[in-house]
XYZ file of C-alpha atoms in Angstrom:
757
model
C 83.090 126.935 78.774
C 81.734 125.291 81.902
C 81.385 121.699 83.003
C 78.323 120.035 84.483
C 78.856 121.547 87.920
C 79.274 125.012 86.450
C 83.015 125.260 87.108
C 85.620 126.289 84.580
C 87.337 123.456 82.753
C 90.872 123.499 81.448
C 91.357 123.481 77.665
C 91.789 119.921 76.433
C 95.250 120.645 75.096
C 96.417 121.477 78.602
C 95.417 118.152 80.129
C 97.883 115.286 80.461
C 97.077 112.702 77.807
C 98.695 109.661 79.350
C 101.976 108.025 80.214
C 104.986 109.708 78.603
C 105.767 107.154 75.893
C 109.463 108.049 75.912
C 109.695 106.217 79.230
C 108.549 102.920 77.757
C 111.703 101.985 75.805
C 114.224 102.287 78.685
C 111.794 100.614 81.099
C 111.162 97.652 78.810
C 114.803 97.081 77.882
C 116.041 97.556 81.450
C 113.402 95.281 82.963
C 114.281 92.574 80.442
C 117.897 92.310 81.653
C 117.113 90.165 84.669
C 114.761 87.608 83.102
C 116.857 87.223 79.952
C 119.997 86.542 82.007
C 118.004 84.167 84.185
C 116.726 82.030 81.345
C 119.483 82.159 78.691
C 121.710 80.171 81.007
C 119.362 77.164 80.932
C 120.803 75.837 77.661
C 124.402 76.697 78.601
C 124.652 74.760 81.885
C 125.625 71.480 80.225
C 128.288 73.101 77.932
C 129.710 75.083 80.882
C 129.872 71.924 82.989
C 131.738 70.124 80.204
C 134.115 73.078 79.688
C 135.122 73.215 83.363
C 134.700 69.503 84.132
C 132.065 69.937 86.863
C 128.704 68.144 87.459
C 125.216 69.761 87.359
C 125.225 70.067 91.162
C 128.079 72.624 90.852
C 126.840 74.480 87.759
C 123.611 75.018 89.749
C 125.581 77.719 91.606
C 125.458 79.795 88.416
C 121.682 79.827 88.763
C 121.660 80.289 92.535
C 124.300 83.033 92.494
C 122.190 85.306 90.313
C 118.977 84.510 92.171
C 120.503 85.004 95.595
C 121.948 88.379 94.594
C 118.642 89.372 93.027
C 116.528 88.219 95.957
C 118.629 90.376 98.283
C 119.201 93.211 95.830
C 115.655 93.852 94.584
C 114.095 95.210 97.806
C 117.351 96.957 98.784
C 117.603 98.746 95.448
C 113.843 99.297 95.480
C 114.108 101.159 98.774
C 116.971 103.212 97.355
C 114.729 104.040 94.386
C 112.117 105.352 96.842
C 114.791 107.410 98.582
C 116.928 108.777 95.728
C 114.781 108.513 92.626
C 114.568 105.890 89.861
C 116.902 107.505 87.298
C 120.095 107.293 89.353
C 119.538 103.672 90.361
C 118.542 102.648 86.840
C 121.738 104.071 85.316
C 124.015 102.656 88.041
C 122.407 99.211 87.795
C 122.555 98.924 84.009
C 126.202 100.050 84.002
C 126.967 97.247 86.471
C 125.353 94.757 84.069
C 127.867 95.637 81.363
C 130.821 95.136 83.716
C 129.424 91.782 84.898
C 128.879 90.586 81.334
C 132.470 91.345 80.381
C 133.768 89.570 83.500
C 131.706 86.462 82.688
C 132.858 86.296 79.060
C 136.504 86.298 80.217
C 136.039 83.994 83.261
C 138.929 81.456 83.597
C 137.040 79.078 85.946
C 133.615 78.270 87.316
C 133.867 80.392 90.460
C 134.814 83.579 88.620
C 131.805 82.851 86.432
C 129.654 82.526 89.568
C 130.999 85.894 90.777
C 129.979 87.506 87.479
C 126.463 86.092 87.896
C 126.254 87.553 91.423
C 127.277 90.944 90.023
C 124.666 90.540 87.278
C 122.052 89.877 89.936
C 122.765 93.124 91.756
C 123.034 95.117 88.519
C 119.729 93.889 87.123
C 117.896 94.610 90.397
C 117.338 98.300 89.629
C 115.217 98.384 86.489
C 111.982 96.771 87.688
C 111.579 98.802 90.947
C 112.529 101.943 88.977
C 109.893 101.095 86.365
C 107.095 100.577 88.899
C 108.053 103.772 90.735
C 108.033 105.800 87.520
C 104.707 104.335 86.420
C 103.135 105.179 89.778
C 104.361 108.796 89.566
C 103.182 109.004 85.944
C 99.735 107.753 86.954
C 99.519 110.432 89.640
C 100.660 113.069 87.124
C 98.154 112.079 84.458
C 95.264 111.035 86.684
C 95.137 107.502 85.261
C 94.118 104.732 87.642
C 96.608 102.267 86.227
C 98.838 102.307 83.137
C 97.456 98.956 82.041
C 99.022 99.006 78.580
C 102.500 99.674 79.921
C 102.064 97.110 82.701
C 101.097 94.565 80.054
C 104.177 95.474 78.009
C 106.361 95.120 81.097
C 104.815 91.745 81.753
C 105.704 90.650 78.231
C 109.315 91.741 78.705
C 109.595 90.385 82.259
C 107.661 87.139 81.950
C 107.624 86.002 78.323
C 111.343 86.739 77.982
C 111.955 84.156 80.682
C 110.872 81.514 78.192
C 112.336 83.334 75.174
C 115.746 83.141 76.869
C 116.470 79.467 76.154
C 116.000 79.817 72.349
C 118.135 82.974 72.365
C 120.705 81.267 74.555
C 120.781 78.278 72.240
C 121.471 80.510 69.235
C 124.207 82.403 71.087
C 125.901 79.240 72.364
C 125.740 77.745 68.877
C 127.257 80.881 67.335
C 129.905 81.864 69.893
C 130.054 79.303 72.688
C 128.732 79.723 76.205
C 130.768 82.950 76.567
C 128.355 84.681 74.188
C 125.478 84.634 76.696
C 127.629 86.780 79.003
C 129.111 89.053 76.342
C 125.636 90.014 75.059
C 125.173 92.049 78.264
C 127.733 94.644 77.138
C 125.684 96.008 74.195
C 122.447 95.606 76.184
C 123.947 97.697 78.976
C 124.997 100.424 76.530
C 121.488 100.581 75.050
C 119.970 100.993 78.528
C 122.463 103.700 79.495
C 121.755 105.734 76.353
C 117.967 105.393 76.606
C 117.963 106.073 80.348
C 120.200 109.131 80.076
C 118.039 110.576 77.307
C 114.518 109.893 78.514
C 114.263 109.099 82.220
C 113.163 112.128 84.294
C 115.586 113.673 86.760
C 113.030 114.134 89.522
C 114.116 112.984 92.989
C 111.927 112.512 96.095
C 112.071 115.338 98.603
C 115.097 115.111 100.847
C 114.379 114.225 104.432
C 111.109 112.397 103.778
C 112.701 108.952 103.362
C 115.577 107.476 105.318
C 117.577 104.483 104.161
C 117.700 101.815 106.856
C 121.194 100.438 106.135
C 121.248 98.198 109.219
C 117.893 96.690 108.280
C 119.124 96.026 104.748
C 122.228 94.235 106.040
C 120.253 92.093 108.471
C 117.781 91.149 105.750
C 120.596 90.246 103.350
C 122.424 88.226 105.994
C 119.369 86.227 107.001
C 118.360 85.468 103.420
C 121.902 84.557 102.376
C 122.326 82.081 105.247
C 119.078 80.290 104.382
C 119.877 80.153 100.684
C 123.357 78.732 101.246
C 121.805 75.989 103.358
C 119.179 75.209 100.714
C 121.894 74.765 98.106
C 123.515 71.995 100.170
C 121.100 70.921 102.961
C 123.325 68.554 104.922
C 123.744 68.100 108.688
C 127.222 69.648 108.845
C 125.729 72.970 107.699
C 123.370 73.181 110.684
C 124.790 76.564 111.664
C 123.466 78.282 108.514
C 119.725 78.159 109.354
C 120.590 79.064 112.951
C 122.431 82.173 111.722
C 119.538 82.927 109.375
C 116.985 82.702 112.182
C 119.094 84.851 114.499
C 119.622 87.566 111.883
C 115.935 87.350 110.954
C 114.819 87.792 114.561
C 117.023 90.866 115.017
C 115.756 92.190 111.675
C 112.105 91.812 112.706
C 112.681 93.483 116.067
C 114.533 96.378 114.480
C 112.007 96.953 111.685
C 109.055 96.944 114.071
C 110.685 99.681 116.137
C 112.208 101.778 113.340
C 110.608 105.074 112.375
C 111.264 104.576 108.660
C 112.109 100.882 108.232
C 113.602 99.203 105.172
C 110.616 96.835 105.061
C 107.610 98.087 107.025
C 106.556 94.797 108.600
C 103.646 96.529 110.308
C 102.232 97.516 106.921
C 102.759 94.015 105.548
C 101.148 92.507 108.620
C 98.065 94.650 108.095
C 97.961 94.178 104.331
C 96.891 90.556 103.906
C 96.175 90.885 100.159
C 99.747 92.075 99.496
C 101.145 89.221 101.582
C 99.018 86.786 99.584
C 100.447 88.236 96.366
C 103.994 87.610 97.623
C 103.087 84.006 98.563
C 101.564 83.425 95.117
C 104.704 84.802 93.492
C 106.879 82.400 95.484
C 104.791 79.307 94.682
C 104.243 80.091 91.009
C 107.894 80.750 90.263
C 109.136 77.732 92.182
C 107.226 75.685 89.647
C 107.902 77.785 86.540
C 111.677 78.008 87.046
C 111.947 74.321 87.891
C 110.103 73.617 84.650
C 112.306 75.890 82.554
C 115.644 74.696 83.936
C 114.720 71.094 84.675
C 112.888 70.478 81.396
C 115.630 72.142 79.308
C 118.408 70.130 80.958
C 116.388 66.914 80.488
C 116.001 67.677 76.767
C 119.798 67.585 76.490
C 120.770 64.818 78.940
C 117.617 62.671 78.903
C 116.356 63.221 75.367
C 119.781 63.660 73.689
C 119.255 67.049 71.990
C 121.981 69.676 71.568
C 121.705 73.183 73.146
C 120.441 74.856 69.969
C 117.784 72.158 69.431
C 116.582 72.239 73.025
C 116.409 76.023 72.916
C 114.278 75.974 69.773
C 112.059 73.242 71.192
C 110.920 75.455 74.083
C 110.153 78.339 71.702
C 106.393 77.470 71.740
C 106.421 78.252 75.466
C 107.652 81.761 74.702
C 105.221 82.227 71.817
C 102.223 81.135 73.901
C 103.238 83.383 76.814
C 103.529 86.424 74.547
C 100.194 85.756 72.825
C 98.405 85.215 76.146
C 99.880 88.406 77.618
C 98.946 90.478 74.573
C 95.379 89.132 74.588
C 94.790 89.547 78.341
C 97.159 92.369 79.336
C 94.556 95.134 79.174
C 91.961 93.153 81.089
C 91.871 93.643 84.819
C 90.438 90.263 85.854
C 93.220 89.300 88.213
C 91.425 86.380 89.867
C 90.458 84.805 86.531
C 94.041 85.043 85.278
C 95.366 83.422 88.429
C 92.917 80.512 88.392
C 93.416 79.739 84.701
C 97.188 80.048 85.093
C 97.200 77.774 88.154
C 95.174 75.105 86.371
C 97.469 75.219 83.315
C 100.542 74.998 85.550
C 99.178 71.925 87.340
C 98.383 70.282 83.991
C 101.903 70.942 82.686
C 103.563 69.471 85.782
C 101.380 66.366 85.541
C 102.410 65.917 81.879
C 106.066 65.502 82.910
C 105.290 61.924 84.031
C 104.669 61.036 80.359
C 108.192 61.924 79.226
C 110.830 59.322 78.327
C 113.877 59.263 76.082
C 111.551 58.127 73.245
C 108.834 60.780 73.626
C 107.931 62.155 70.159
C 108.877 65.733 69.369
C 105.260 66.780 68.718
C 104.300 65.953 72.321
C 107.276 67.930 73.642
C 106.069 70.911 71.594
C 102.512 70.585 72.981
C 103.752 70.454 76.582
C 105.841 73.586 75.993
C 102.880 75.401 74.464
C 100.642 74.619 77.463
C 103.442 75.691 79.844
C 103.398 79.137 78.207
C 99.826 79.824 79.385
C 100.713 80.304 83.096
C 103.860 82.185 82.063
C 101.680 84.747 80.309
C 99.002 85.006 83.015
C 100.420 84.629 86.519
C 103.241 87.169 86.465
C 100.993 89.815 84.916
C 98.213 89.139 87.443
C 100.556 89.415 90.433
C 102.128 92.573 89.013
C 98.703 94.211 88.587
C 97.684 93.113 92.083
C 100.815 94.645 93.597
C 100.231 97.925 91.752
C 96.861 98.227 93.490
C 97.802 96.820 96.904
C 101.148 98.473 97.691
C 101.627 101.698 99.628
C 102.415 104.314 96.924
C 105.228 105.783 99.038
C 106.902 102.343 99.030
C 106.159 101.274 95.472
C 109.848 100.761 94.653
C 110.568 98.544 97.653
C 107.259 96.664 97.251
C 108.085 95.960 93.595
C 111.521 94.821 94.744
C 109.940 92.454 97.267
C 107.721 91.010 94.544
C 110.862 90.207 92.566
C 112.509 88.869 95.740
C 109.727 86.324 96.197
C 109.984 85.491 92.508
C 113.667 84.674 92.880
C 113.172 82.921 96.192
C 111.003 80.599 94.140
C 113.787 80.333 91.573
C 116.273 79.502 94.342
C 113.996 76.779 95.682
C 113.658 75.450 92.141
C 117.436 75.492 91.728
C 117.918 73.609 94.996
C 115.303 71.036 93.940
C 116.994 70.531 90.572
C 120.393 70.132 92.237
C 118.902 67.481 94.542
C 116.978 65.490 91.914
C 119.580 65.829 89.122
C 122.570 65.023 91.320
C 123.460 62.078 89.041
C 122.281 63.669 85.809
C 119.085 64.979 84.159
C 117.642 61.536 83.397
C 113.987 60.677 82.806
C 113.738 59.046 86.232
C 115.150 62.183 87.882
C 112.649 64.330 85.952
C 109.759 62.166 87.203
C 110.964 62.590 90.784
C 111.056 66.360 90.285
C 107.558 66.210 88.781
C 106.083 64.832 92.041
C 107.390 67.871 93.903
C 106.140 70.294 91.247
C 102.650 68.807 91.187
C 102.465 69.353 94.949
C 103.623 72.972 94.724
C 101.283 73.708 91.803
C 98.395 72.190 93.759
C 99.094 74.430 96.758
C 99.270 77.432 94.422
C 95.828 76.612 93.006
C 94.372 76.308 96.528
C 95.881 79.685 97.523
C 94.378 81.337 94.433
C 90.958 79.854 95.196
C 91.103 80.967 98.841
C 92.183 84.565 98.181
C 88.984 86.477 97.400
C 90.698 89.896 97.472
C 91.926 89.438 93.893
C 88.341 89.682 92.685
C 88.395 93.339 93.804
C 91.713 94.144 92.124
C 90.952 95.295 88.625
C 93.195 98.140 87.478
C 91.927 100.239 84.624
C 93.676 99.012 81.522
C 93.176 101.868 79.110
C 94.165 105.538 79.237
C 91.160 107.570 80.396
C 90.833 111.318 80.351
C 90.071 112.090 84.011
C 88.242 115.275 83.008
C 86.308 113.655 80.157
C 82.893 112.004 80.112
C 82.180 108.865 82.123
C 83.241 105.597 80.536
C 80.830 102.856 79.538
C 77.667 102.506 81.584
C 79.173 103.839 84.795
C 77.494 106.459 86.993
C 77.608 110.171 86.375
C 80.671 112.184 87.417
C 80.901 113.469 90.969
C 79.009 116.706 91.571
C 78.321 118.901 94.573
C 74.695 117.748 94.507
C 75.578 114.061 94.430
C 78.889 113.092 96.032
C 79.948 109.716 94.648
C 81.616 107.208 96.968
C 84.064 104.554 95.721
C 81.383 101.915 96.280
C 79.027 103.572 93.800
C 81.546 103.023 91.004
C 82.101 99.787 89.082
C 85.467 98.030 89.314
C 87.968 99.615 86.967
C 86.126 102.972 86.723
C 88.692 105.808 86.521
C 86.944 107.703 89.320
C 88.004 105.069 91.853
C 91.607 106.326 91.643
C 90.478 109.684 93.041
C 88.552 108.101 95.902
C 90.790 105.368 97.330
C 94.405 105.212 98.427
C 95.859 108.744 98.280
C 92.876 110.679 96.931
C 92.677 113.806 94.837
C 92.356 117.197 96.535
C 88.651 118.054 96.871
C 87.359 121.617 97.142
C 85.063 122.087 100.118
C 81.544 122.413 98.740
C 80.443 125.098 101.197
C 83.566 127.202 100.689
C 85.809 126.243 97.715
C 88.641 128.427 99.049
C 89.492 125.433 101.209
C 90.222 121.873 100.166
C 91.156 118.504 101.610
C 92.567 115.149 100.587
C 92.401 111.740 102.221
C 94.086 108.401 102.442
C 91.423 105.690 102.189
C 92.621 102.094 102.750
C 92.407 100.249 99.458
C 90.313 97.425 100.880
C 88.081 99.601 103.050
C 84.482 98.574 102.379
C 81.076 100.114 103.187
C 79.784 97.119 105.116
C 80.035 96.888 108.880
C 80.357 99.757 111.342
C 81.893 103.056 110.169
C 85.676 103.133 110.422
C 87.676 105.614 112.539
C 88.631 108.994 111.064
C 91.970 110.666 111.755
C 92.408 114.351 110.889
C 96.035 115.421 110.387
C 96.535 119.195 110.178
C 99.473 120.720 108.306
C 101.953 123.264 109.568
C 102.794 126.689 108.159
C 104.491 125.263 105.051
C 101.265 123.410 104.148
C 102.855 120.164 102.974
C 99.456 118.555 103.071
C 100.030 115.660 100.654
C 103.349 114.740 102.269
C 101.586 114.628 105.647
C 98.739 112.554 104.233
C 101.137 110.072 102.617
C 103.141 109.751 105.850
C 100.020 108.232 107.419
C 99.335 105.853 104.504
C 100.869 102.779 106.108
C 99.186 103.613 109.426
C 95.807 103.845 107.689
C 96.277 100.481 105.982
C 97.361 98.785 109.219
C 94.498 100.120 111.302
C 91.787 100.376 108.628
C 91.164 104.035 109.375
C 90.633 106.943 106.999
C 93.028 109.906 107.170
C 91.770 113.384 106.261
C 94.300 116.178 105.648
C 92.721 119.649 105.326
C 94.367 122.449 103.356
C 94.005 125.997 104.683
C 95.716 128.015 101.918
C 97.988 130.955 102.648
C 96.683 134.381 101.679
C 93.042 133.883 102.687
C 92.742 137.138 104.658
C 95.523 139.046 102.905
C 98.602 138.552 100.710
C 100.912 137.972 103.698
C 98.589 135.747 105.705
C 100.230 132.394 106.460
C 98.862 131.571 109.911
C 95.299 132.834 110.334
C 93.892 129.285 110.358
C 95.798 128.583 113.581
C 93.739 131.156 115.503
C 90.362 129.664 114.432
C 88.638 133.048 114.217
C 90.439 135.663 112.143
C 88.429 138.102 110.034
C 86.582 136.319 107.286
C 86.327 132.645 108.304
C 86.209 130.149 111.164
C 88.780 127.431 110.493
C 87.242 125.149 113.139
C 83.894 125.238 111.329
C 85.641 124.743 107.989
C 87.175 121.538 109.355
C 83.829 120.305 110.679
C 82.315 120.893 107.232
C 85.115 118.808 105.698
C 84.458 116.016 108.170
C 80.746 115.935 107.371
C 81.462 116.036 103.645
C 83.808 113.060 104.052
C 81.041 111.155 105.840
C 78.816 111.564 102.769
C 81.376 109.871 100.538
C 83.327 107.443 102.751
C 82.113 105.067 105.438
C 83.709 106.792 108.436
C 82.744 107.731 111.946
C 82.399 111.499 112.290
C 80.659 112.022 115.623
C 84.077 111.641 117.242
C 87.357 111.682 115.332
C 91.062 111.699 116.156
C 92.996 114.941 115.670
C 96.732 115.494 115.209
C 98.683 118.606 114.300
C 102.346 119.555 114.379
C 103.888 123.034 114.584
C 101.213 125.324 113.091
C 98.916 122.306 113.014
C 99.602 121.832 116.721
C 98.414 125.383 117.353
C 95.192 124.667 115.486
C 94.662 121.291 117.183
C 94.769 122.396 120.804
C 92.595 125.466 120.138
C 90.066 123.313 118.264
C 89.925 121.022 121.317
C 88.977 123.969 123.537
C 85.894 124.652 121.418
C 84.863 121.125 120.345
C 86.044 118.553 122.909
C 82.838 116.576 122.354
C 83.864 115.873 118.722
C 87.246 114.334 119.564
C 88.193 110.728 120.342
C 91.855 111.598 120.987
C 94.158 114.585 120.560
C 97.857 114.782 119.619
C 99.509 118.213 119.737
C 103.028 118.483 118.332
C 105.528 121.305 118.967
C 103.224 124.348 118.688
C 105.124 127.578 118.137
C 102.599 129.462 120.268
C 100.046 128.208 122.750
C 96.728 129.324 124.146
C 96.412 128.702 127.873
C 93.219 128.048 129.776
C 93.298 131.485 131.404
C 89.876 132.996 132.250
C 91.410 136.465 132.715
C 93.312 136.660 129.403
C 91.649 137.267 126.041
C 92.010 135.170 122.893
C 94.471 134.069 121.498
C 96.750 133.985 124.579
C 93.882 133.014 126.876
C 90.247 131.891 126.857
C 88.455 134.709 128.671
C 86.383 135.821 125.666
C 85.684 132.588 123.739
C 81.970 133.179 124.225
C 82.270 136.515 122.387
C 84.679 135.203 119.756
C 82.984 131.864 118.975
C 79.703 131.692 120.878
C 81.223 128.826 122.901
C 82.287 128.882 126.533
C 85.448 126.850 127.105
C 84.956 124.095 129.665
C 88.220 122.547 130.970
C 86.239 119.711 132.571
C 85.203 118.492 129.096
C 88.865 117.803 128.298
C 89.597 115.688 131.369
C 88.444 112.385 129.867
C 90.007 113.008 126.449
C 93.225 111.042 125.695
C 95.819 113.745 125.002
C 99.406 113.574 123.811
C 101.820 116.488 123.748
C 104.909 115.671 121.702
C 108.141 117.456 120.776
C 111.652 116.643 119.650
C 114.361 116.687 122.303
C 116.339 119.232 120.254
C 113.355 121.383 119.266
C 114.507 124.500 121.112
C 114.000 127.121 118.385
C 112.408 130.493 119.083
C 112.309 131.915 115.542
C 108.575 131.707 114.818
C 106.789 135.051 114.611
C 103.665 135.719 116.633
C 100.462 134.916 114.747
C 99.581 137.386 112.006
C 96.575 138.836 113.806
C 98.672 139.654 116.875
C 101.964 140.964 115.496
C 101.867 143.872 117.898
C 101.614 141.534 120.876
C 104.665 140.485 122.799
C 106.006 137.129 121.595
C 105.561 134.153 123.850
C 108.581 133.609 126.098
C 111.129 130.870 125.637
C 111.467 128.080 123.100
C 108.916 125.616 121.738
C 109.975 123.251 124.509
C 109.250 125.928 127.097
C 105.857 126.643 125.542
C 104.689 123.035 125.379
C 105.786 122.544 129.001
C 103.849 125.658 129.981
C 100.780 124.307 128.189
C 101.040 120.972 129.992
C 101.439 122.603 133.398
C 98.419 124.798 132.693
C 96.326 121.783 131.745
C 97.439 119.757 134.753
C 96.394 122.671 136.939
C 92.895 122.304 135.470
C 92.816 118.550 136.070
C 93.613 117.594 132.462
C 95.968 114.618 132.283
C 98.108 115.215 129.172
C 101.141 112.990 128.568
C 104.307 114.627 127.233
C 106.455 112.564 124.848
C 109.933 113.840 124.029
C 111.575 112.176 121.004
C 115.343 111.732 121.570
C 117.836 113.237 119.118
C 115.136 115.036 117.094
C 114.578 118.699 116.343
C 111.589 120.358 114.672
C 111.002 117.395 112.350
C 107.437 116.208 111.868
C 108.366 112.968 110.073
C 110.798 112.005 112.848
C 108.157 112.260 115.584
C 105.398 110.474 113.646
C 106.204 106.946 114.918
C 105.528 108.108 118.477
C 102.396 109.958 117.341
C 101.109 106.884 115.532
C 101.808 104.664 118.534
C 99.674 106.977 120.683
C 96.853 107.161 118.149
C 96.856 103.398 117.565
C 96.196 102.820 121.257
C 92.976 104.848 121.031
C 91.656 103.897 117.603
C 88.354 102.076 117.727
C 85.529 101.778 115.201
């Protein structure tokens, strides 16, 4: 059976059908641990204060302790998820939750209780980054653009549970005292451990591709902790705390900008304005929502005279509305609409707080809670969907962690505001003072949502779509060789967009399907304006083409360039052929012409400049790159050649591949050294890259191997070029061997200096 383009199609039974549903249960339960522990405490603060004889300004540390630990822990654990895989971090984190819950239930004083909340914060930091990482890998496995149904379910567990926590907390406190809201974590932890051990996959990212930046993590934690301690008690005698925070933050920024594999890639964030806007929205929205949940619930007890169980039940409409709104809108990708409606509802709720007194009727309290549930059900889901589309896939765990960090930074600001306004008790007058602040924050949030137009383009597909099936709805026809479809020909939410933006699918070359290529296309790259720069990154002998492509993802987003990674498969000219592409002209094909065909094919689908492009190759790719430059210098805007195992010198008396005497016979092109003199060229190698093990190219096994190490060969190439008037810089990366990932920061720095539309 053939498809429309005449190619064989896989049997339907062999195609992935969607997200593995066994993942859903551990992800939902694990992700619920943090919000349920955040919100259950709201109805227990007054009883805990009475039990230990402390005022609300001190019990506020129970809120701040968890949020501070979570704000620091989420991106740290998220980066560890990227490095070591989600399963390990999920199991370790949920086990920590059980230990923290037991410690809290047995706490003899307030400060031991605060310590248990800090431990809870770190333990609950693993599940959400692990969930987002697993969903991203599942989407890549199945070909789905976005697991909208699962994201909606996560939003229900992560957002609606925030407002379901107070009713649950009220029931637990009424049944077993405030200790019960800590003890409940022990069975919850056991459930997560069993589900995670049974159903989470054991896959781990490839070793060596991600490094954990421990120093960056410590600096980030130190800076954030200093600022948060100051916010909890902002008095003059604590002046040193913001100074320490600024100092640690400055060192952190300097380190991350210079690190090869930073904890938080500030360069990516700086070039990804939509993702930054999502983090700002998360901060503003949750400053208001957490202040509402904690401030309103405490006022119900102190100002309105209700007991914990009654106040918990009274906010139940907030939870019910949030769940209903999430269920109704979760599969719809209209991020901007959700944000604007949620912002308006949040502003209305904050304004309604001015109406509250100790005589306010219960029906009005119920109505206010119901309206407050609308933004709870919309905003968190919208920001989560936006992040899924905006974040670098290779950093999905740490990006998801940062989203939670900004959420809990908002919660910390809310906690500090409550401590300031409720210093003498949660009275009606204190609530009105808090309301003025919340109206201001909600107003800023609405303005930010109106100003950010990028959310109109973020519309993840909400339903499972068979990527090999027929087109959905009224969209255009599938891509064919006769009509290459660009991402701008497809409507928002069409499943084909996932193959054409971000890390794309592997495409067979139309003119010769033995060869293929993939790209990284910046997610907000548009067809208007001049064509964007194209960077071609050529793999080495091991052909780790997707790893190479993904290593340039952040670079592509920062510089709005498209990265093309060709794949020259092994075995093209024979079963043992692994390096024929490096020579450009073995029997059977011209790899330089294959690459030019790929470049022109990319121009038909993406808005890129192809008359001149940037070329980088390392190891075997470095061999290809410098030989390609000999034949096509007019097509290059810059050239980066990394650690080639063998080199071709500009020698008019030596034949190809060691020299260039017969290029006219081999390729119909006469090599002209003068054409290379104006081309920006980088030669790059690791300081410790002194190996000599590589065999001569397959087509020349009888030839004598090139003398010396890779370092000797790249030096010989540079000297040869200098002799011909070609000014090639040589960058040596300290402490590095034959490691492509380790030299990439220096490569990207060189390329960035020469990128231009």
